[in-house]
Amino acid sequence: MKKVLFLLALVATAMWTMTACTSKTEKETEEGVNNFRIRRGTNLSHWLSQSKERGEARKEHIQEDDFERLEQLGFDFVRIPIDEEQFWDEEGNKLPEAWELLDNALKLAGKHHLRAIVDLHIIRSHYFNAANEGGANTLFTSDEAQQQLIDMWYQLSDALKGYSNDSVAYEFMNEPVAEEHEQWNQLVAKVHKALREREPQRTLVVGSNLWQGYQTMKYLKVPEGDKNIILSFHYYNPMILTHYGAWWTPLGQYKGKVNYPGILVSKEDYEAAPDSLKPQLEPFTKEEWNIDRIRADFKDAIDAAKKYGLQLFCGEWGVYEPVDRELAYKWTKDMLSVFDEFDIAWTTWCYDADFGFWDQKKHDYKDKPLVDLLMAAEGLEK
């Protein structure tokens, strides 16, 4: 009799579970909310973006063992930056090899239980670092350039729409640099409308103006009523620490000591620095940087996510490889603590380049303690 009662209880429990799961699924379907839930990931950078590798070298750069490694470590998604110049020639013709590599990458990501964000990183009409390299962006002043951006996403959608809404998301442009915040807001609305006509439920990642800055999130206008949007910001502050020695930034010329947490540059180190650098160094001699400062910087982004009821995502953060590792680890610990505290998903910049933890040439970790730190973070609830 006890066995019969036990079996009846099991059946009842199973039926209740099936009913609960079915109800949840129906509710999610009615509301049109995807299950694209992300926690911790990394950028597969300098592969289909910001790289001159082509042919066999590009094919071999990212392989299945990379996705397998990320899965085994405990990552649950990847961000894949792609550039227009790798996917279309100057006449707008598709370059097949890059499309095949992206398709294969998404298949491998799925095979190894990794969701993926396809990020259109650099386009010919917009480059986030154009001002520093003597270039100019035409995207925000040219209707033709904006239509070309939409057309690129039409073609990407045609190629990627077969992937589940729960496994692949689109980030339609990286680090916008518009003179006026409203220029970016208007483009967001335009691209959002165009993509929604093709894919009503695909998760879209939308960042804030001026390099996806946390401080401009309060000016971002998010399309109303669309719950399949993830809000994104990037964070590399303080640059004197995260980009120490970076040749492409003026602060990278500083050779003195940096402290963290606390006052980043001492008065003695400031006085010893070249006069040309002192105007940029001065703020770091006065402000204290610590976990409280990071928490305060994130406030506008956190408030925006709460306002719209959307998930928040830090799409880029990390420390340049030459930076003193102990300082890098202290900053990383503080970043992870704030991410965990406010349920912020993240992708490190990056997997295997000059901010990364993996060395593709040596096929070994170049910073295993960093990986251990990242994997020790709580992350978000699954």
Coordinates of C-alpha atoms in Angstrom, one line a residue:
M1 CA 0.0 0.0 0.0
K2 CA 2.8 2.4 0.9
K3 CA 4.3 1.7 -2.6
V4 CA 1.0 2.5 -4.3
L5 CA 0.6 5.8 -2.3
F6 CA 4.2 6.7 -3.1
L7 CA 3.6 6.1 -6.8
L8 CA 0.4 8.1 -6.7
A9 CA 2.3 11.0 -5.0
L10 CA 5.0 10.8 -7.7
V11 CA 2.4 11.0 -10.4
A12 CA 0.6 13.9 -8.8
T13 CA 3.9 15.8 -8.3
A14 CA 4.9 15.1 -12.0
M15 CA 1.5 16.4 -13.2
W16 CA 1.8 19.5 -11.0
T17 CA 5.3 20.2 -12.4
M18 CA 4.2 19.7 -16.0
T19 CA 1.2 22.0 -15.4
A20 CA 3.4 24.6 -13.8
C21 CA 6.0 24.5 -16.6
T22 CA 3.3 24.6 -19.3
S23 CA 1.6 27.6 -17.6
K24 CA 5.0 29.4 -17.4
T25 CA 5.7 28.7 -21.1
E26 CA 2.3 29.8 -22.2
K27 CA 2.7 33.0 -20.1
E28 CA 6.1 33.7 -21.6
T29 CA 4.7 33.1 -25.1
E30 CA 1.7 35.4 -24.5
E31 CA 4.0 38.1 -23.2
G32 CA 6.5 37.5 -26.0
V33 CA 9.4 37.3 -23.6
N34 CA 12.4 35.2 -24.7
N35 CA 14.5 33.0 -22.5
F36 CA 17.7 34.8 -23.6
R37 CA 19.1 35.0 -20.0
I38 CA 22.8 35.7 -19.8
R39 CA 25.2 35.7 -16.8
R40 CA 28.9 35.7 -17.5
G41 CA 30.8 35.6 -20.8
T42 CA 33.7 36.9 -22.8
N43 CA 34.3 38.7 -26.2
L44 CA 35.7 36.7 -29.1
S45 CA 37.4 39.8 -30.2
H46 CA 40.1 40.5 -32.9
W47 CA 38.8 37.7 -35.0
L48 CA 35.9 38.7 -37.2
S49 CA 36.5 42.3 -36.1
Q50 CA 39.6 44.5 -35.7
S51 CA 41.8 42.0 -37.4
K52 CA 43.7 41.7 -40.8
E53 CA 43.8 37.9 -40.6
R54 CA 42.2 36.2 -43.6
G55 CA 42.1 32.8 -45.1
E56 CA 43.5 29.9 -43.2
A57 CA 44.8 32.1 -40.3
R58 CA 41.3 33.5 -39.7
K59 CA 39.8 30.0 -39.9
E60 CA 42.2 28.6 -37.3
H61 CA 41.9 31.5 -34.9
I62 CA 38.8 30.3 -33.2
Q63 CA 38.1 26.6 -33.2
E64 CA 35.7 24.2 -31.4
D65 CA 38.1 23.7 -28.6
D66 CA 37.7 27.4 -27.7
F67 CA 34.0 27.0 -27.2
E68 CA 34.5 23.7 -25.3
R69 CA 37.0 25.5 -23.0
L70 CA 34.6 28.3 -22.3
E71 CA 31.8 25.9 -21.5
Q72 CA 34.0 23.9 -19.2
L73 CA 35.2 27.0 -17.4
G74 CA 31.7 28.0 -16.6
F75 CA 30.9 30.8 -19.1
D76 CA 27.4 30.7 -20.4
F77 CA 27.6 33.0 -23.4
V78 CA 29.9 34.9 -25.8
R79 CA 29.8 38.2 -27.6
I80 CA 31.1 38.0 -31.1
P81 CA 32.2 41.4 -32.6
I82 CA 32.0 41.5 -36.4
D83 CA 33.1 44.3 -38.8
E84 CA 31.5 45.4 -42.1
E85 CA 34.8 45.2 -44.0
Q86 CA 35.0 41.5 -43.2
F87 CA 31.4 40.7 -44.3
W88 CA 30.9 43.1 -47.2
D89 CA 33.2 44.6 -49.8
E90 CA 33.1 48.3 -50.6
E91 CA 30.3 47.7 -53.2
G92 CA 28.2 45.9 -50.6
N93 CA 28.7 42.4 -51.9
K94 CA 28.9 39.7 -49.3
L95 CA 32.2 38.1 -48.6
P96 CA 31.2 34.4 -48.1
E97 CA 34.1 33.1 -45.9
A98 CA 33.3 35.4 -43.0
W99 CA 29.6 34.5 -43.1
E100 CA 30.6 30.8 -43.0
L101 CA 32.8 31.4 -40.0
L102 CA 30.1 33.2 -38.1
D103 CA 27.5 30.5 -38.9
N104 CA 29.9 27.8 -37.7
A105 CA 30.8 29.8 -34.6
L106 CA 27.1 30.1 -33.6
K107 CA 26.6 26.4 -34.2
L108 CA 29.6 25.5 -32.1
A109 CA 28.4 27.9 -29.4
G110 CA 25.0 26.1 -29.3
K111 CA 26.7 22.7 -29.2
H112 CA 28.6 23.8 -26.1
H113 CA 25.6 25.4 -24.4
L114 CA 26.8 29.0 -24.9
R115 CA 24.4 31.7 -26.0
A116 CA 25.8 34.3 -28.4
I117 CA 25.4 38.0 -29.1
V118 CA 26.3 39.1 -32.6
D119 CA 27.7 42.6 -32.3
L120 CA 28.2 44.8 -35.4
H121 CA 31.3 46.4 -34.1
I122 CA 32.7 48.7 -36.8
I123 CA 31.1 49.9 -40.0
R124 CA 32.5 52.1 -42.7
S125 CA 30.3 55.0 -41.7
H126 CA 31.0 54.7 -38.0
Y127 CA 34.1 53.8 -35.9
F128 CA 34.1 54.5 -32.2
N129 CA 37.7 55.6 -32.3
A130 CA 37.5 57.7 -35.5
A131 CA 38.3 61.0 -33.7
N132 CA 41.6 59.7 -32.3
E133 CA 42.7 58.3 -35.6
G134 CA 41.9 61.4 -37.7
G135 CA 38.7 60.0 -39.2
A136 CA 35.2 61.1 -39.3
N137 CA 31.8 59.4 -38.9
T138 CA 29.0 60.1 -41.3
L139 CA 26.4 57.7 -39.8
F140 CA 24.4 60.3 -37.8
T141 CA 24.3 62.9 -40.6
S142 CA 23.6 60.7 -43.6
D143 CA 20.2 59.0 -44.3
E144 CA 22.0 56.8 -46.9
A145 CA 24.5 55.5 -44.3
Q146 CA 21.6 54.8 -41.9
Q147 CA 19.8 52.8 -44.5
Q148 CA 23.0 50.9 -45.3
L149 CA 23.2 50.0 -41.6
I150 CA 19.6 48.7 -41.7
D151 CA 20.3 46.8 -45.0
M152 CA 23.2 45.1 -43.3
W153 CA 21.0 43.9 -40.5
Y154 CA 18.4 42.8 -43.0
Q155 CA 21.1 40.5 -44.5
L156 CA 22.3 39.4 -41.1
S157 CA 18.7 38.6 -40.1
D158 CA 18.2 36.6 -43.3
A159 CA 21.3 34.6 -42.4
L160 CA 20.7 34.2 -38.7
K161 CA 16.9 34.1 -38.2
G162 CA 17.0 30.3 -38.1
Y163 CA 18.7 30.4 -34.8
S164 CA 16.5 30.2 -31.7
N165 CA 15.5 33.5 -30.1
D166 CA 16.6 31.9 -26.8
S167 CA 20.2 31.3 -28.1
V168 CA 21.2 34.2 -30.4
A169 CA 20.8 38.0 -29.9
Y170 CA 21.7 41.0 -32.0
E171 CA 23.7 44.1 -30.9
F172 CA 23.1 46.3 -33.9
M173 CA 26.0 48.7 -33.3
N174 CA 28.9 49.0 -30.9
E175 CA 29.8 52.2 -28.9
P176 CA 27.9 54.9 -30.8
V177 CA 29.6 58.3 -30.8
A178 CA 26.9 60.9 -31.8
E179 CA 27.3 64.6 -31.1
E180 CA 23.8 64.7 -29.8
H181 CA 22.1 62.0 -27.7
E182 CA 18.9 62.4 -29.6
Q183 CA 20.7 61.5 -32.9
W184 CA 21.4 58.1 -31.4
N185 CA 17.9 57.7 -29.9
Q186 CA 16.4 58.4 -33.3
L187 CA 18.7 55.8 -35.0
V188 CA 17.8 53.3 -32.2
A189 CA 14.1 53.8 -33.0
K190 CA 14.7 53.4 -36.7
V191 CA 16.8 50.2 -36.6
H192 CA 14.6 48.8 -33.9
K193 CA 11.5 49.3 -36.1
A194 CA 13.2 47.7 -39.1
L195 CA 14.4 44.7 -37.2
R196 CA 11.1 44.1 -35.5
E197 CA 9.3 44.0 -38.8
R198 CA 11.6 41.0 -39.7
E199 CA 12.0 39.4 -36.3
P200 CA 9.4 40.4 -33.7
Q201 CA 10.9 38.6 -30.8
R202 CA 14.6 38.5 -31.3
T203 CA 16.5 39.8 -28.3
L204 CA 18.3 43.1 -29.2
V205 CA 21.1 44.6 -27.2
V206 CA 21.0 48.4 -27.1
G207 CA 23.8 50.5 -25.6
S208 CA 24.1 54.2 -24.7
N209 CA 25.7 57.1 -26.6
L210 CA 29.3 58.1 -26.3
W211 CA 31.1 54.7 -26.3
Q212 CA 28.3 53.0 -24.5
G213 CA 29.2 55.1 -21.4
Y214 CA 27.5 54.4 -18.1
Q215 CA 27.1 58.2 -17.6
T216 CA 25.0 58.6 -20.7
M217 CA 22.5 55.8 -20.0
K218 CA 20.1 58.3 -18.5
Y219 CA 19.7 59.9 -21.9
L220 CA 18.9 56.7 -23.8
K221 CA 15.4 56.3 -25.0
V222 CA 14.4 52.7 -25.2
P223 CA 11.5 51.6 -27.4
E224 CA 8.5 51.2 -25.2
G225 CA 6.8 47.9 -24.4
D226 CA 9.6 45.7 -25.8
K227 CA 10.8 43.3 -23.2
N228 CA 13.2 41.5 -25.5
I229 CA 15.8 44.2 -25.1
I230 CA 19.0 44.1 -23.0
L231 CA 20.6 47.4 -22.0
S232 CA 24.3 47.6 -22.4
F233 CA 27.1 49.7 -21.1
H234 CA 30.9 49.5 -21.1
Y235 CA 33.3 50.3 -18.3
Y236 CA 37.1 50.7 -18.2
N237 CA 37.4 53.2 -15.4
P238 CA 39.8 54.3 -14.1
M239 CA 41.6 54.4 -17.5
I240 CA 44.9 55.2 -15.8
L241 CA 44.7 51.7 -14.3
T242 CA 42.9 49.6 -16.9
H243 CA 44.9 51.1 -19.9
Y244 CA 48.3 51.6 -18.2
G245 CA 50.9 51.4 -21.0
A246 CA 48.3 51.3 -23.8
W247 CA 50.0 52.9 -26.8
W248 CA 46.7 54.1 -28.3
T249 CA 45.7 56.3 -25.4
P250 CA 47.5 59.5 -24.1
L251 CA 47.4 58.1 -20.6
G252 CA 49.3 55.1 -21.8
Q253 CA 52.4 57.3 -21.9
Y254 CA 52.5 57.6 -18.1
K255 CA 55.3 55.4 -16.7
G256 CA 54.9 56.2 -13.0
K257 CA 53.3 54.2 -10.2
V258 CA 49.5 53.6 -10.0
N259 CA 47.7 52.7 -6.8
Y260 CA 44.3 50.9 -6.3
P261 CA 42.2 51.3 -4.3
G262 CA 42.6 54.8 -3.1
I263 CA 44.3 57.8 -4.7
L264 CA 45.6 56.5 -8.0
V265 CA 48.5 58.8 -8.5
S266 CA 50.5 60.2 -5.6
K267 CA 51.7 63.8 -5.5
E268 CA 55.3 62.6 -5.8
D269 CA 54.6 60.5 -9.0
Y270 CA 52.5 63.4 -10.4
E271 CA 55.4 65.8 -10.0
A272 CA 57.8 63.4 -11.6
A273 CA 55.6 62.9 -14.7
P274 CA 56.1 64.8 -18.0
D275 CA 54.4 68.3 -18.0
S276 CA 52.5 67.3 -21.1
L277 CA 50.7 64.6 -19.1
K278 CA 50.0 66.5 -15.9
P279 CA 46.6 68.0 -17.0
Q280 CA 45.3 64.4 -17.6
L281 CA 46.9 63.0 -14.5
E282 CA 45.7 65.7 -12.1
P283 CA 42.2 64.2 -11.5
F284 CA 43.7 61.0 -10.4
T285 CA 45.7 62.8 -7.7
K286 CA 42.5 64.0 -6.0
E287 CA 39.7 61.3 -6.4
E288 CA 39.7 58.0 -4.5
W289 CA 38.8 55.0 -6.6
N290 CA 37.3 51.9 -4.9
I291 CA 34.3 49.7 -5.0
D292 CA 32.1 52.5 -3.8
R293 CA 33.1 54.6 -6.8
I294 CA 32.3 51.8 -9.2
R295 CA 29.0 51.3 -7.5
A296 CA 28.2 55.0 -7.8
D297 CA 29.3 55.0 -11.5
F298 CA 26.9 52.2 -12.3
K299 CA 23.9 53.9 -10.7
D300 CA 22.4 55.6 -13.9
A301 CA 22.7 52.3 -15.8
I302 CA 21.0 50.4 -12.9
D303 CA 18.3 52.9 -12.7
A304 CA 17.6 52.8 -16.5
A305 CA 17.3 49.0 -16.3
K306 CA 14.8 49.3 -13.4
K307 CA 12.9 52.0 -15.2
Y308 CA 12.3 49.8 -18.3
G309 CA 12.2 46.5 -16.5
L310 CA 15.1 45.1 -18.6
Q311 CA 18.2 43.1 -18.0
L312 CA 21.5 45.1 -17.7
F313 CA 24.7 44.0 -19.3
C314 CA 28.2 45.2 -19.2
G315 CA 29.4 44.3 -22.6
E316 CA 33.1 45.3 -22.2
W317 CA 35.3 45.6 -19.2
G318 CA 38.9 44.5 -18.5
V319 CA 42.5 45.3 -17.8
Y320 CA 45.3 45.6 -20.4
E321 CA 47.8 42.8 -20.2
P322 CA 50.9 44.9 -19.1
V323 CA 49.1 46.3 -16.0
D324 CA 50.4 45.1 -12.7
R325 CA 48.5 41.9 -12.0
E326 CA 47.8 42.5 -8.3
L327 CA 46.2 45.9 -9.1
A328 CA 44.3 44.2 -12.0
Y329 CA 43.0 41.5 -9.6
K330 CA 41.9 44.0 -7.0
W331 CA 39.9 46.0 -9.5
T332 CA 38.5 42.9 -11.0
K333 CA 37.3 41.6 -7.6
D334 CA 35.5 44.9 -7.0
M335 CA 33.9 44.9 -10.5
L336 CA 32.6 41.3 -9.9
S337 CA 31.2 42.2 -6.5
V338 CA 29.2 45.1 -8.0
F339 CA 28.0 42.9 -10.9
D340 CA 26.8 40.3 -8.4
E341 CA 25.2 42.8 -6.1
F342 CA 23.0 44.3 -8.9
D343 CA 22.5 41.2 -11.1
I344 CA 24.5 42.7 -14.0
A345 CA 25.5 40.3 -16.8
W346 CA 28.9 40.8 -18.3
T347 CA 31.4 39.8 -21.0
T348 CA 35.1 40.5 -20.4
W349 CA 37.2 42.2 -23.0
C350 CA 38.4 39.7 -23.9
Y351 CA 39.2 36.0 -24.5
D352 CA 42.6 35.9 -26.3
A353 CA 43.8 39.4 -27.3
D354 CA 45.8 42.0 -25.3
F355 CA 43.2 42.1 -22.5
G356 CA 42.6 38.4 -22.5
F357 CA 43.4 35.4 -20.4
W358 CA 44.1 32.8 -23.2
D359 CA 47.1 32.6 -25.5
Q360 CA 46.2 31.1 -28.8
K361 CA 49.8 30.8 -30.0
K362 CA 51.0 28.9 -26.9
H363 CA 47.6 27.2 -26.5
D364 CA 47.7 27.8 -22.8
Y365 CA 46.4 30.3 -20.2
K366 CA 48.4 33.5 -20.0
D367 CA 46.5 34.6 -16.9
K368 CA 45.0 31.6 -15.0
P369 CA 44.5 33.6 -11.7
L370 CA 42.3 36.0 -13.6
V371 CA 40.1 33.1 -14.9
D372 CA 39.9 31.7 -11.4
L373 CA 38.6 35.1 -10.2
L374 CA 36.0 35.4 -12.9
M375 CA 34.7 31.9 -12.3
A376 CA 34.5 32.5 -8.5
A377 CA 32.0 35.2 -9.1
E378 CA 28.4 34.3 -8.2
G379 CA 27.0 35.4 -11.5
L380 CA 23.3 35.7 -12.0
E381 CA 20.7 33.1 -11.1
K382 CA 20.1 30.7 -14.0

